[in-house]
Structures are given as structure tokens and as C-alpha cells.
Amino acid sequence: SLLYLILTPIIGFTQNNLCKADFVSQPDRSLFSEYSFIFTNTTTGQYSECLWDFGDGTSSREDNPTHIYDAAGEYKITLNIYITDSSQHVIHIDSRTKTIEVKYNLGGHFFTGIYPATEPCRAILYNVTNPLNPIGVDTVSTTSQGFFLFLQIDAGKYLILAEPLPNTNLANSYSPTYTGDVLYWNEAYINIINSNNFELDIHAVPNAGITGGTGSIGGDILDNQGHPGNNVEVLLIKDS
């Protein structure tokens, strides 16, 4: 017996219509109070419409949508791509699925006096979940309203150092200051992060009464088990 295979072309569908669905995502820095993400459609080729599934039971037909999640967590994002043939039939031709992890966002104002800083400043975030091994997580610049923002931060214990940039008027008047409005990290207030927090304000300590001069730096070298280290070379680097 013979088996005949009959191929029927889709009217209006050509090789030029073939496309590859793809997208990129990033946290939305313009929203300070939500779990907001920007999705950019990077699909190649021609298509007539798209459908996003954000993995939380919601969807969108926008080409490049912004979506706000209700909570932190992992979400599977799917972008579906369609074409419309000459008979006005909508045909699904490709899709792309990626998993994103929505984490926490942290922020606050850096005050120099009674108002937030208007000159360039920076804020440095440290993870101190393991007090024996503080980890620098991120460094950001403040806005013209003195606001600093850290995006996509894991749950844990953190402290923040805010400081004017060198060679600015503020640097002559205020010292680098930790959360809790203190000069020393071992006195800093430790923030336990398990949700968004945008009230981590820091009030800079004035330089008045703080004198410079020679000093010393010391400490203990411990391994990840908390045991003293031996024959360890220590380098002191000046960050100017």
C-alpha cells in the first residue's frame, strides 16, 4: 500500500513570516513602592500580535509591558507570538518562557541637615547576615532629592553607609554615616529585610568636633568557621 502525504500551505504565510520569540526583563527603577518589572519584547521577524503570561494569573497584549507583582517569589513568564494570515486567521507561531525571581527593594533619603542631600552622594549596602563576614552588595548614587534605591535584594540582615562624594561641599561638612546615624559600622542599626522598605533614612553626622590625625587599624582574621587565621597577608588600600 502507498501512503500519500498532502501538504497544504497556509495562505499568506511565507518564510519571511517566521520569527523567534524572545524578551528581556529588568526591575523598574521608576516605581519605589512596588515589585515592578519592565518586559521588553526582542522577538525577531514579523508578527501581528503578542500575549504575555506573567506567571501570577495575569496577562497583557502590550508589546513592552510593565507589570507589578503582589509579592516576592519566582514567576514563569511566557511570551506568545502570533501572525494573522490573509484570511484573517490568527496563528500561534512561537513562544518563549523564562523564570524571573522577584526580590525586595530598599531605599531611603540621605539627609545633610534638615533636608535631603542635593549634591552627589552615594550609598553602600552591606549584607551582615553573617556578622563574621560582611559582604558589600551594591553601591548606588543618590538622586537630586537625596534618595537612594537598592533593587532585587535577598532577605537577610543589612546595614547601609551613606556619604557625600569626595571633593564636594558636603564632603567638607558631613562624615560618612551608617544606618542609625552613627559613624562606626559596629554601632550601626541592622535592618532585617523580609519585605520592601523605603524608609531607611540616614541623617549625616556633621564634621564639627571630629578631628583628623594619625590612627591605627586592627582586627582579627577568621576563616568561615570562625577560627583564627595564621600567616595571612593583609593589604590596606586607600579608596580615594
mmCIF file with all atom_site columns, C-alpha atoms in Angstrom, residues 34-216:
data_model
loop_
_atom_site.group_PDB
_atom_site.id
_atom_site.type_symbol
_atom_site.label_atom_id
_atom_site.label_alt_id
_atom_site.label_comp_id
_atom_site.label_asym_id
_atom_site.label_entity_id
_atom_site.label_seq_id
_atom_site.pdbx_PDB_ins_code
_atom_site.Cartn_x
_atom_site.Cartn_y
_atom_site.Cartn_z
_atom_site.occupancy
_atom_site.B_iso_or_equiv
_atom_site.pdbx_formal_charge
_atom_site.auth_seq_id
_atom_site.auth_comp_id
_atom_site.auth_asym_id
_atom_site.auth_atom_id
_atom_site.pdbx_PDB_model_num
ATOM 1   C CA . GLU A 1 34  ? 6.131  48.020 44.274 1.00 0.00 ? 34  GLU A CA 1
ATOM 2   C CA . TYR A 1 35  ? 7.539  44.762 42.910 1.00 0.00 ? 35  TYR A CA 1
ATOM 3   C CA . SER A 1 36  ? 7.614  46.244 39.416 1.00 0.00 ? 36  SER A CA 1
ATOM 4   C CA . PHE A 1 37  ? 9.310  44.789 36.311 1.00 0.00 ? 37  PHE A CA 1
ATOM 5   C CA . ILE A 1 38  ? 9.741  46.047 32.749 1.00 0.00 ? 38  ILE A CA 1
ATOM 6   C CA . PHE A 1 39  ? 9.460  43.457 29.957 1.00 0.00 ? 39  PHE A CA 1
ATOM 7   C CA . THR A 1 40  ? 10.942 44.241 26.550 1.00 0.00 ? 40  THR A CA 1
ATOM 8   C CA . ASN A 1 41  ? 9.902  42.210 23.506 1.00 0.00 ? 41  ASN A CA 1
ATOM 9   C CA . THR A 1 42  ? 13.031 41.327 21.496 1.00 0.00 ? 42  THR A CA 1
ATOM 10  C CA . THR A 1 43  ? 11.302 38.970 19.061 1.00 0.00 ? 43  THR A CA 1
ATOM 11  C CA . THR A 1 44  ? 12.951 38.777 15.619 1.00 0.00 ? 44  THR A CA 1
ATOM 12  C CA . GLY A 1 45  ? 10.885 38.627 12.423 1.00 0.00 ? 45  GLY A CA 1
ATOM 13  C CA . GLN A 1 46  ? 7.396  39.794 11.579 1.00 0.00 ? 46  GLN A CA 1
ATOM 14  C CA . TYR A 1 47  ? 4.394  39.193 13.838 1.00 0.00 ? 47  TYR A CA 1
ATOM 15  C CA . SER A 1 48  ? 0.987  40.767 14.251 1.00 0.00 ? 48  SER A CA 1
ATOM 16  C CA . GLU A 1 49  ? 0.326  40.455 17.977 1.00 0.00 ? 49  GLU A CA 1
ATOM 17  C CA . CYS A 1 50  ? 1.659  39.037 21.203 1.00 0.00 ? 50  CYS A CA 1
ATOM 18  C CA . LEU A 1 51  ? 0.344  37.758 24.520 1.00 0.00 ? 51  LEU A CA 1
ATOM 19  C CA . TRP A 1 52  ? 2.266  37.833 27.807 1.00 0.00 ? 52  TRP A CA 1
ATOM 20  C CA . ASP A 1 53  ? 1.623  35.453 30.701 1.00 0.00 ? 53  ASP A CA 1
ATOM 21  C CA . PHE A 1 54  ? 3.260  36.923 33.826 1.00 0.00 ? 54  PHE A CA 1
ATOM 22  C CA . GLY A 1 55  ? 3.063  33.708 35.844 1.00 0.00 ? 55  GLY A CA 1
ATOM 23  C CA . ASP A 1 56  ? 0.750  35.128 38.501 1.00 0.00 ? 56  ASP A CA 1
ATOM 24  C CA . GLY A 1 57  ? -2.574 34.640 36.741 1.00 0.00 ? 57  GLY A CA 1
ATOM 25  C CA . THR A 1 58  ? -2.424 37.930 34.823 1.00 0.00 ? 58  THR A CA 1
ATOM 26  C CA . SER A 1 59  ? -1.586 38.714 31.191 1.00 0.00 ? 59  SER A CA 1
ATOM 27  C CA . SER A 1 60  ? -1.077 41.558 28.735 1.00 0.00 ? 60  SER A CA 1
ATOM 28  C CA . ARG A 1 61  ? -1.208 42.162 24.988 1.00 0.00 ? 61  ARG A CA 1
ATOM 29  C CA . GLU A 1 62  ? 1.103  45.177 25.130 1.00 0.00 ? 62  GLU A CA 1
ATOM 30  C CA . ASP A 1 63  ? 4.328  44.855 23.182 1.00 0.00 ? 63  ASP A CA 1
ATOM 31  C CA . ASN A 1 64  ? 6.570  46.086 26.021 1.00 0.00 ? 64  ASN A CA 1
ATOM 32  C CA . PRO A 1 65  ? 4.558  45.977 29.245 1.00 0.00 ? 65  PRO A CA 1
ATOM 33  C CA . THR A 1 66  ? 5.397  46.966 32.806 1.00 0.00 ? 66  THR A CA 1
ATOM 34  C CA . HIS A 1 67  ? 3.981  44.603 35.423 1.00 0.00 ? 67  HIS A CA 1
ATOM 35  C CA . ILE A 1 68  ? 3.631  44.920 39.195 1.00 0.00 ? 68  ILE A CA 1
ATOM 36  C CA . TYR A 1 69  ? 3.677  41.719 41.250 1.00 0.00 ? 69  TYR A CA 1
ATOM 37  C CA . ASP A 1 70  ? 1.913  41.389 44.583 1.00 0.00 ? 70  ASP A CA 1
ATOM 38  C CA . ALA A 1 71  ? 4.791  39.659 46.367 1.00 0.00 ? 71  ALA A CA 1
ATOM 39  C CA . ALA A 1 72  ? 8.360  38.468 46.051 1.00 0.00 ? 72  ALA A CA 1
ATOM 40  C CA . GLY A 1 73  ? 8.938  34.996 44.602 1.00 0.00 ? 73  GLY A CA 1
ATOM 41  C CA . GLU A 1 74  ? 9.703  33.080 41.403 1.00 0.00 ? 74  GLU A CA 1
ATOM 42  C CA . TYR A 1 75  ? 7.477  33.568 38.369 1.00 0.00 ? 75  TYR A CA 1
ATOM 43  C CA . LYS A 1 76  ? 7.437  31.863 34.962 1.00 0.00 ? 76  LYS A CA 1
ATOM 44  C CA . ILE A 1 77  ? 6.976  34.424 32.207 1.00 0.00 ? 77  ILE A CA 1
ATOM 45  C CA . THR A 1 78  ? 5.761  33.307 28.763 1.00 0.00 ? 78  THR A CA 1
ATOM 46  C CA . LEU A 1 79  ? 5.662  35.454 25.624 1.00 0.00 ? 79  LEU A CA 1
ATOM 47  C CA . ASN A 1 80  ? 3.433  34.094 22.841 1.00 0.00 ? 80  ASN A CA 1
ATOM 48  C CA . ILE A 1 81  ? 3.767  35.410 19.285 1.00 0.00 ? 81  ILE A CA 1
ATOM 49  C CA . TYR A 1 82  ? 1.015  35.326 16.632 1.00 0.00 ? 82  TYR A CA 1
ATOM 50  C CA . ILE A 1 83  ? 0.539  36.266 12.993 1.00 0.00 ? 83  ILE A CA 1
ATOM 51  C CA . THR A 1 84  ? -2.642 36.954 11.027 1.00 0.00 ? 84  THR A CA 1
ATOM 52  C CA . ASP A 1 85  ? -2.818 35.318 7.599  1.00 0.00 ? 85  ASP A CA 1
ATOM 53  C CA . SER A 1 86  ? -4.572 36.709 4.527  1.00 0.00 ? 86  SER A CA 1
ATOM 54  C CA . SER A 1 87  ? -7.807 35.046 5.644  1.00 0.00 ? 87  SER A CA 1
ATOM 55  C CA . GLN A 1 88  ? -7.600 36.875 8.994  1.00 0.00 ? 88  GLN A CA 1
ATOM 56  C CA . HIS A 1 89  ? -6.837 33.667 10.868 1.00 0.00 ? 89  HIS A CA 1
ATOM 57  C CA . VAL A 1 90  ? -4.691 34.238 13.972 1.00 0.00 ? 90  VAL A CA 1
ATOM 58  C CA . ILE A 1 91  ? -1.919 31.647 14.087 1.00 0.00 ? 91  ILE A CA 1
ATOM 59  C CA . HIS A 1 92  ? 0.377  30.922 17.035 1.00 0.00 ? 92  HIS A CA 1
ATOM 60  C CA . ILE A 1 93  ? 3.895  30.606 15.677 1.00 0.00 ? 93  ILE A CA 1
ATOM 61  C CA . ASP A 1 94  ? 6.299  30.747 18.622 1.00 0.00 ? 94  ASP A CA 1
ATOM 62  C CA . SER A 1 95  ? 6.686  31.271 22.376 1.00 0.00 ? 95  SER A CA 1
ATOM 63  C CA . ARG A 1 96  ? 9.443  31.888 24.908 1.00 0.00 ? 96  ARG A CA 1
ATOM 64  C CA . THR A 1 97  ? 9.364  31.097 28.628 1.00 0.00 ? 97  THR A CA 1
ATOM 65  C CA . LYS A 1 98  ? 11.777 32.371 31.278 1.00 0.00 ? 98  LYS A CA 1
ATOM 66  C CA . THR A 1 99  ? 11.774 32.317 35.067 1.00 0.00 ? 99  THR A CA 1
ATOM 67  C CA . ILE A 1 100 ? 12.431 35.517 36.990 1.00 0.00 ? 100 ILE A CA 1
ATOM 68  C CA . GLU A 1 101 ? 12.911 35.967 40.719 1.00 0.00 ? 101 GLU A CA 1
ATOM 69  C CA . VAL A 1 102 ? 11.232 38.997 42.229 1.00 0.00 ? 102 VAL A CA 1
ATOM 70  C CA . LYS A 1 103 ? 13.159 40.088 45.322 1.00 0.00 ? 103 LYS A CA 1
ATOM 71  C CA . TYR A 1 104 ? 12.959 43.032 47.720 1.00 0.00 ? 104 TYR A CA 1
ATOM 72  C CA . ASN A 1 105 ? 13.629 46.728 47.083 1.00 0.00 ? 105 ASN A CA 1
ATOM 73  C CA . LEU A 1 106 ? 15.201 49.005 49.696 1.00 0.00 ? 106 LEU A CA 1
ATOM 74  C CA . GLY A 1 107 ? 15.505 52.778 49.811 1.00 0.00 ? 107 GLY A CA 1
ATOM 75  C CA . GLY A 1 108 ? 15.581 55.945 51.851 1.00 0.00 ? 108 GLY A CA 1
ATOM 76  C CA . HIS A 1 109 ? 16.763 59.543 51.962 1.00 0.00 ? 109 HIS A CA 1
ATOM 77  C CA . PHE A 1 110 ? 20.228 60.742 52.937 1.00 0.00 ? 110 PHE A CA 1
ATOM 78  C CA . PHE A 1 111 ? 19.797 63.901 54.992 1.00 0.00 ? 111 PHE A CA 1
ATOM 79  C CA . THR A 1 112 ? 22.514 66.532 55.338 1.00 0.00 ? 112 THR A CA 1
ATOM 80  C CA . GLY A 1 113 ? 20.992 68.822 57.911 1.00 0.00 ? 113 GLY A CA 1
ATOM 81  C CA . ILE A 1 114 ? 17.200 69.102 57.964 1.00 0.00 ? 114 ILE A CA 1
ATOM 82  C CA . TYR A 1 115 ? 16.851 68.465 54.225 1.00 0.00 ? 115 TYR A CA 1
ATOM 83  C CA . PRO A 1 116 ? 17.890 65.557 51.953 1.00 0.00 ? 116 PRO A CA 1
ATOM 84  C CA . ALA A 1 117 ? 21.214 65.992 50.168 1.00 0.00 ? 117 ALA A CA 1
ATOM 85  C CA . THR A 1 118 ? 21.036 67.773 46.826 1.00 0.00 ? 118 THR A CA 1
ATOM 86  C CA . GLU A 1 119 ? 24.704 67.306 45.933 1.00 0.00 ? 119 GLU A CA 1
ATOM 87  C CA . PRO A 1 120 ? 26.083 63.992 44.612 1.00 0.00 ? 120 PRO A CA 1
ATOM 88  C CA . CYS A 1 121 ? 26.279 61.294 47.289 1.00 0.00 ? 121 CYS A CA 1
ATOM 89  C CA . ARG A 1 122 ? 26.415 57.515 47.332 1.00 0.00 ? 122 ARG A CA 1
ATOM 90  C CA . ALA A 1 123 ? 25.032 54.709 49.460 1.00 0.00 ? 123 ALA A CA 1
ATOM 91  C CA . ILE A 1 124 ? 26.643 51.309 50.023 1.00 0.00 ? 124 ILE A CA 1
ATOM 92  C CA . LEU A 1 125 ? 24.634 48.251 51.087 1.00 0.00 ? 125 LEU A CA 1
ATOM 93  C CA . TYR A 1 126 ? 26.273 45.557 53.244 1.00 0.00 ? 126 TYR A CA 1
ATOM 94  C CA . ASN A 1 127 ? 24.857 42.117 53.994 1.00 0.00 ? 127 ASN A CA 1
ATOM 95  C CA . VAL A 1 128 ? 25.669 41.297 57.627 1.00 0.00 ? 128 VAL A CA 1
ATOM 96  C CA . THR A 1 129 ? 23.587 38.120 57.936 1.00 0.00 ? 129 THR A CA 1
ATOM 97  C CA . ASN A 1 130 ? 26.918 36.508 58.865 1.00 0.00 ? 130 ASN A CA 1
ATOM 98  C CA . PRO A 1 131 ? 28.475 39.107 61.212 1.00 0.00 ? 131 PRO A CA 1
ATOM 99  C CA . LEU A 1 132 ? 31.882 37.485 60.744 1.00 0.00 ? 132 LEU A CA 1
ATOM 100 C CA . ASN A 1 133 ? 31.739 38.076 57.001 1.00 0.00 ? 133 ASN A CA 1
ATOM 101 C CA . PRO A 1 134 ? 30.080 41.385 55.988 1.00 0.00 ? 134 PRO A CA 1
ATOM 102 C CA . ILE A 1 135 ? 29.523 41.449 52.225 1.00 0.00 ? 135 ILE A CA 1
ATOM 103 C CA . GLY A 1 136 ? 29.267 44.572 50.096 1.00 0.00 ? 136 GLY A CA 1
ATOM 104 C CA . VAL A 1 137 ? 26.163 44.013 47.953 1.00 0.00 ? 137 VAL A CA 1
ATOM 105 C CA . ASP A 1 138 ? 25.701 47.180 45.923 1.00 0.00 ? 138 ASP A CA 1
ATOM 106 C CA . THR A 1 139 ? 26.692 50.831 45.593 1.00 0.00 ? 139 THR A CA 1
ATOM 107 C CA . VAL A 1 140 ? 24.245 53.406 44.207 1.00 0.00 ? 140 VAL A CA 1
ATOM 108 C CA . SER A 1 141 ? 24.181 57.156 43.653 1.00 0.00 ? 141 SER A CA 1
ATOM 109 C CA . THR A 1 142 ? 21.541 59.320 45.292 1.00 0.00 ? 142 THR A CA 1
ATOM 110 C CA . THR A 1 143 ? 19.031 61.279 43.247 1.00 0.00 ? 143 THR A CA 1
ATOM 111 C CA . SER A 1 144 ? 18.876 65.072 43.212 1.00 0.00 ? 144 SER A CA 1
ATOM 112 C CA . GLN A 1 145 ? 16.406 64.696 46.116 1.00 0.00 ? 145 GLN A CA 1
ATOM 113 C CA . GLY A 1 146 ? 18.876 62.634 48.151 1.00 0.00 ? 146 GLY A CA 1
ATOM 114 C CA . PHE A 1 147 ? 17.056 59.334 47.610 1.00 0.00 ? 147 PHE A CA 1
ATOM 115 C CA . PHE A 1 148 ? 18.939 56.035 47.319 1.00 0.00 ? 148 PHE A CA 1
ATOM 116 C CA . LEU A 1 149 ? 17.430 52.808 45.983 1.00 0.00 ? 149 LEU A CA 1
ATOM 117 C CA . PHE A 1 150 ? 18.656 49.207 46.014 1.00 0.00 ? 150 PHE A CA 1
ATOM 118 C CA . LEU A 1 151 ? 16.780 46.739 43.791 1.00 0.00 ? 151 LEU A CA 1
ATOM 119 C CA . GLN A 1 152 ? 16.382 42.956 43.882 1.00 0.00 ? 152 GLN A CA 1
ATOM 120 C CA . ILE A 1 153 ? 17.797 42.315 47.352 1.00 0.00 ? 153 ILE A CA 1
ATOM 121 C CA . ASP A 1 154 ? 17.649 38.920 49.082 1.00 0.00 ? 154 ASP A CA 1
ATOM 122 C CA . ALA A 1 155 ? 16.075 38.563 52.509 1.00 0.00 ? 155 ALA A CA 1
ATOM 123 C CA . GLY A 1 156 ? 18.606 38.967 55.288 1.00 0.00 ? 156 GLY A CA 1
ATOM 124 C CA . LYS A 1 157 ? 20.298 41.424 57.639 1.00 0.00 ? 157 LYS A CA 1
ATOM 125 C CA . TYR A 1 158 ? 21.739 44.628 56.179 1.00 0.00 ? 158 TYR A CA 1
ATOM 126 C CA . LEU A 1 159 ? 23.304 47.931 57.080 1.00 0.00 ? 159 LEU A CA 1
ATOM 127 C CA . ILE A 1 160 ? 23.847 50.943 54.830 1.00 0.00 ? 160 ILE A CA 1
ATOM 128 C CA . LEU A 1 161 ? 26.641 53.514 54.642 1.00 0.00 ? 161 LEU A CA 1
ATOM 129 C CA . ALA A 1 162 ? 25.802 56.871 53.024 1.00 0.00 ? 162 ALA A CA 1
ATOM 130 C CA . GLU A 1 163 ? 28.397 59.514 52.259 1.00 0.00 ? 163 GLU A CA 1
ATOM 131 C CA . PRO A 1 164 ? 28.980 62.657 50.186 1.00 0.00 ? 164 PRO A CA 1
ATOM 132 C CA . LEU A 1 165 ? 31.232 62.192 47.190 1.00 0.00 ? 165 LEU A CA 1
ATOM 133 C CA . PRO A 1 166 ? 34.831 63.427 47.614 1.00 0.00 ? 166 PRO A CA 1
ATOM 134 C CA . ASN A 1 167 ? 35.656 66.993 46.644 1.00 0.00 ? 167 ASN A CA 1
ATOM 135 C CA . THR A 1 168 ? 32.104 68.276 47.149 1.00 0.00 ? 168 THR A CA 1
ATOM 136 C CA . ASN A 1 169 ? 30.927 70.957 49.565 1.00 0.00 ? 169 ASN A CA 1
ATOM 137 C CA . LEU A 1 170 ? 29.006 68.362 51.538 1.00 0.00 ? 170 LEU A CA 1
ATOM 138 C CA . ALA A 1 171 ? 32.152 66.271 51.996 1.00 0.00 ? 171 ALA A CA 1
ATOM 139 C CA . ASN A 1 172 ? 33.696 69.201 53.847 1.00 0.00 ? 172 ASN A CA 1
ATOM 140 C CA . SER A 1 173 ? 30.740 69.392 56.206 1.00 0.00 ? 173 SER A CA 1
ATOM 141 C CA . TYR A 1 174 ? 29.481 65.831 56.783 1.00 0.00 ? 174 TYR A CA 1
ATOM 142 C CA . SER A 1 175 ? 31.047 62.450 57.513 1.00 0.00 ? 175 SER A CA 1
ATOM 143 C CA . PRO A 1 176 ? 30.194 59.032 56.064 1.00 0.00 ? 176 PRO A CA 1
ATOM 144 C CA . THR A 1 177 ? 27.302 57.793 58.202 1.00 0.00 ? 177 THR A CA 1
ATOM 145 C CA . TYR A 1 178 ? 25.743 54.364 58.819 1.00 0.00 ? 178 TYR A CA 1
ATOM 146 C CA . THR A 1 179 ? 22.116 53.413 59.451 1.00 0.00 ? 179 THR A CA 1
ATOM 147 C CA . GLY A 1 180 ? 21.250 54.527 62.947 1.00 0.00 ? 180 GLY A CA 1
ATOM 148 C CA . ASP A 1 181 ? 23.026 57.840 62.189 1.00 0.00 ? 181 ASP A CA 1
ATOM 149 C CA . VAL A 1 182 ? 26.366 56.680 63.618 1.00 0.00 ? 182 VAL A CA 1
ATOM 150 C CA . LEU A 1 183 ? 29.964 56.907 62.434 1.00 0.00 ? 183 LEU A CA 1
ATOM 151 C CA . TYR A 1 184 ? 31.065 53.313 63.103 1.00 0.00 ? 184 TYR A CA 1
ATOM 152 C CA . TRP A 1 185 ? 29.760 50.156 61.491 1.00 0.00 ? 185 TRP A CA 1
ATOM 153 C CA . ASN A 1 186 ? 29.820 48.153 64.744 1.00 0.00 ? 186 ASN A CA 1
ATOM 154 C CA . GLU A 1 187 ? 27.329 50.665 66.183 1.00 0.00 ? 187 GLU A CA 1
ATOM 155 C CA . ALA A 1 188 ? 25.099 50.731 63.107 1.00 0.00 ? 188 ALA A CA 1
ATOM 156 C CA . TYR A 1 189 ? 21.455 49.724 63.199 1.00 0.00 ? 189 TYR A CA 1
ATOM 157 C CA . ILE A 1 190 ? 20.967 46.387 61.425 1.00 0.00 ? 190 ILE A CA 1
ATOM 158 C CA . ASN A 1 191 ? 17.873 46.149 59.248 1.00 0.00 ? 191 ASN A CA 1
ATOM 159 C CA . ILE A 1 192 ? 16.164 42.757 58.959 1.00 0.00 ? 192 ILE A CA 1
ATOM 160 C CA . ILE A 1 193 ? 14.795 42.660 55.411 1.00 0.00 ? 193 ILE A CA 1
ATOM 161 C CA . ASN A 1 194 ? 11.848 40.390 54.545 1.00 0.00 ? 194 ASN A CA 1
ATOM 162 C CA . SER A 1 195 ? 9.731  42.909 52.611 1.00 0.00 ? 195 SER A CA 1
ATOM 163 C CA . ASN A 1 196 ? 10.118 46.137 50.660 1.00 0.00 ? 196 ASN A CA 1
ATOM 164 C CA . ASN A 1 197 ? 11.345 49.019 52.820 1.00 0.00 ? 197 ASN A CA 1
ATOM 165 C CA . PHE A 1 198 ? 11.658 52.618 51.602 1.00 0.00 ? 198 PHE A CA 1
ATOM 166 C CA . GLU A 1 199 ? 12.088 54.335 54.957 1.00 0.00 ? 199 GLU A CA 1
ATOM 167 C CA . LEU A 1 200 ? 15.756 53.566 55.620 1.00 0.00 ? 200 LEU A CA 1
ATOM 168 C CA . ASP A 1 201 ? 16.657 57.231 56.058 1.00 0.00 ? 201 ASP A CA 1
ATOM 169 C CA . ILE A 1 202 ? 20.140 58.230 57.201 1.00 0.00 ? 202 ILE A CA 1
ATOM 170 C CA . HIS A 1 203 ? 20.998 61.607 58.786 1.00 0.00 ? 203 HIS A CA 1
ATOM 171 C CA . ALA A 1 204 ? 24.626 62.513 58.133 1.00 0.00 ? 204 ALA A CA 1
ATOM 172 C CA . VAL A 1 205 ? 26.836 63.240 61.129 1.00 0.00 ? 205 VAL A CA 1
ATOM 173 C CA . PRO A 1 206 ? 28.381 66.745 60.870 1.00 0.00 ? 206 PRO A CA 1
ATOM 174 C CA . ASN A 1 207 ? 32.152 67.041 60.780 1.00 0.00 ? 207 ASN A CA 1
ATOM 175 C CA . ALA A 1 208 ? 32.101 69.629 63.570 1.00 0.00 ? 208 ALA A CA 1
ATOM 176 C CA . GLY A 1 209 ? 34.109 68.351 66.519 1.00 0.00 ? 209 GLY A CA 1
ATOM 177 C CA . ILE A 1 210 ? 35.644 65.500 64.526 1.00 0.00 ? 210 ILE A CA 1
ATOM 178 C CA . THR A 1 211 ? 39.385 65.991 64.241 1.00 0.00 ? 211 THR A CA 1
ATOM 179 C CA . GLY A 1 212 ? 41.745 64.238 61.877 1.00 0.00 ? 212 GLY A CA 1
ATOM 180 C CA . GLY A 1 213 ? 45.205 62.846 62.534 1.00 0.00 ? 213 GLY A CA 1
ATOM 181 C CA . THR A 1 214 ? 47.125 59.635 62.773 1.00 0.00 ? 214 THR A CA 1
ATOM 182 C CA . GLY A 1 215 ? 45.448 56.469 63.915 1.00 0.00 ? 215 GLY A CA 1
ATOM 183 C CA . SER A 1 216 ? 45.558 52.696 63.788 1.00 0.00 ? 216 SER A CA 1
#
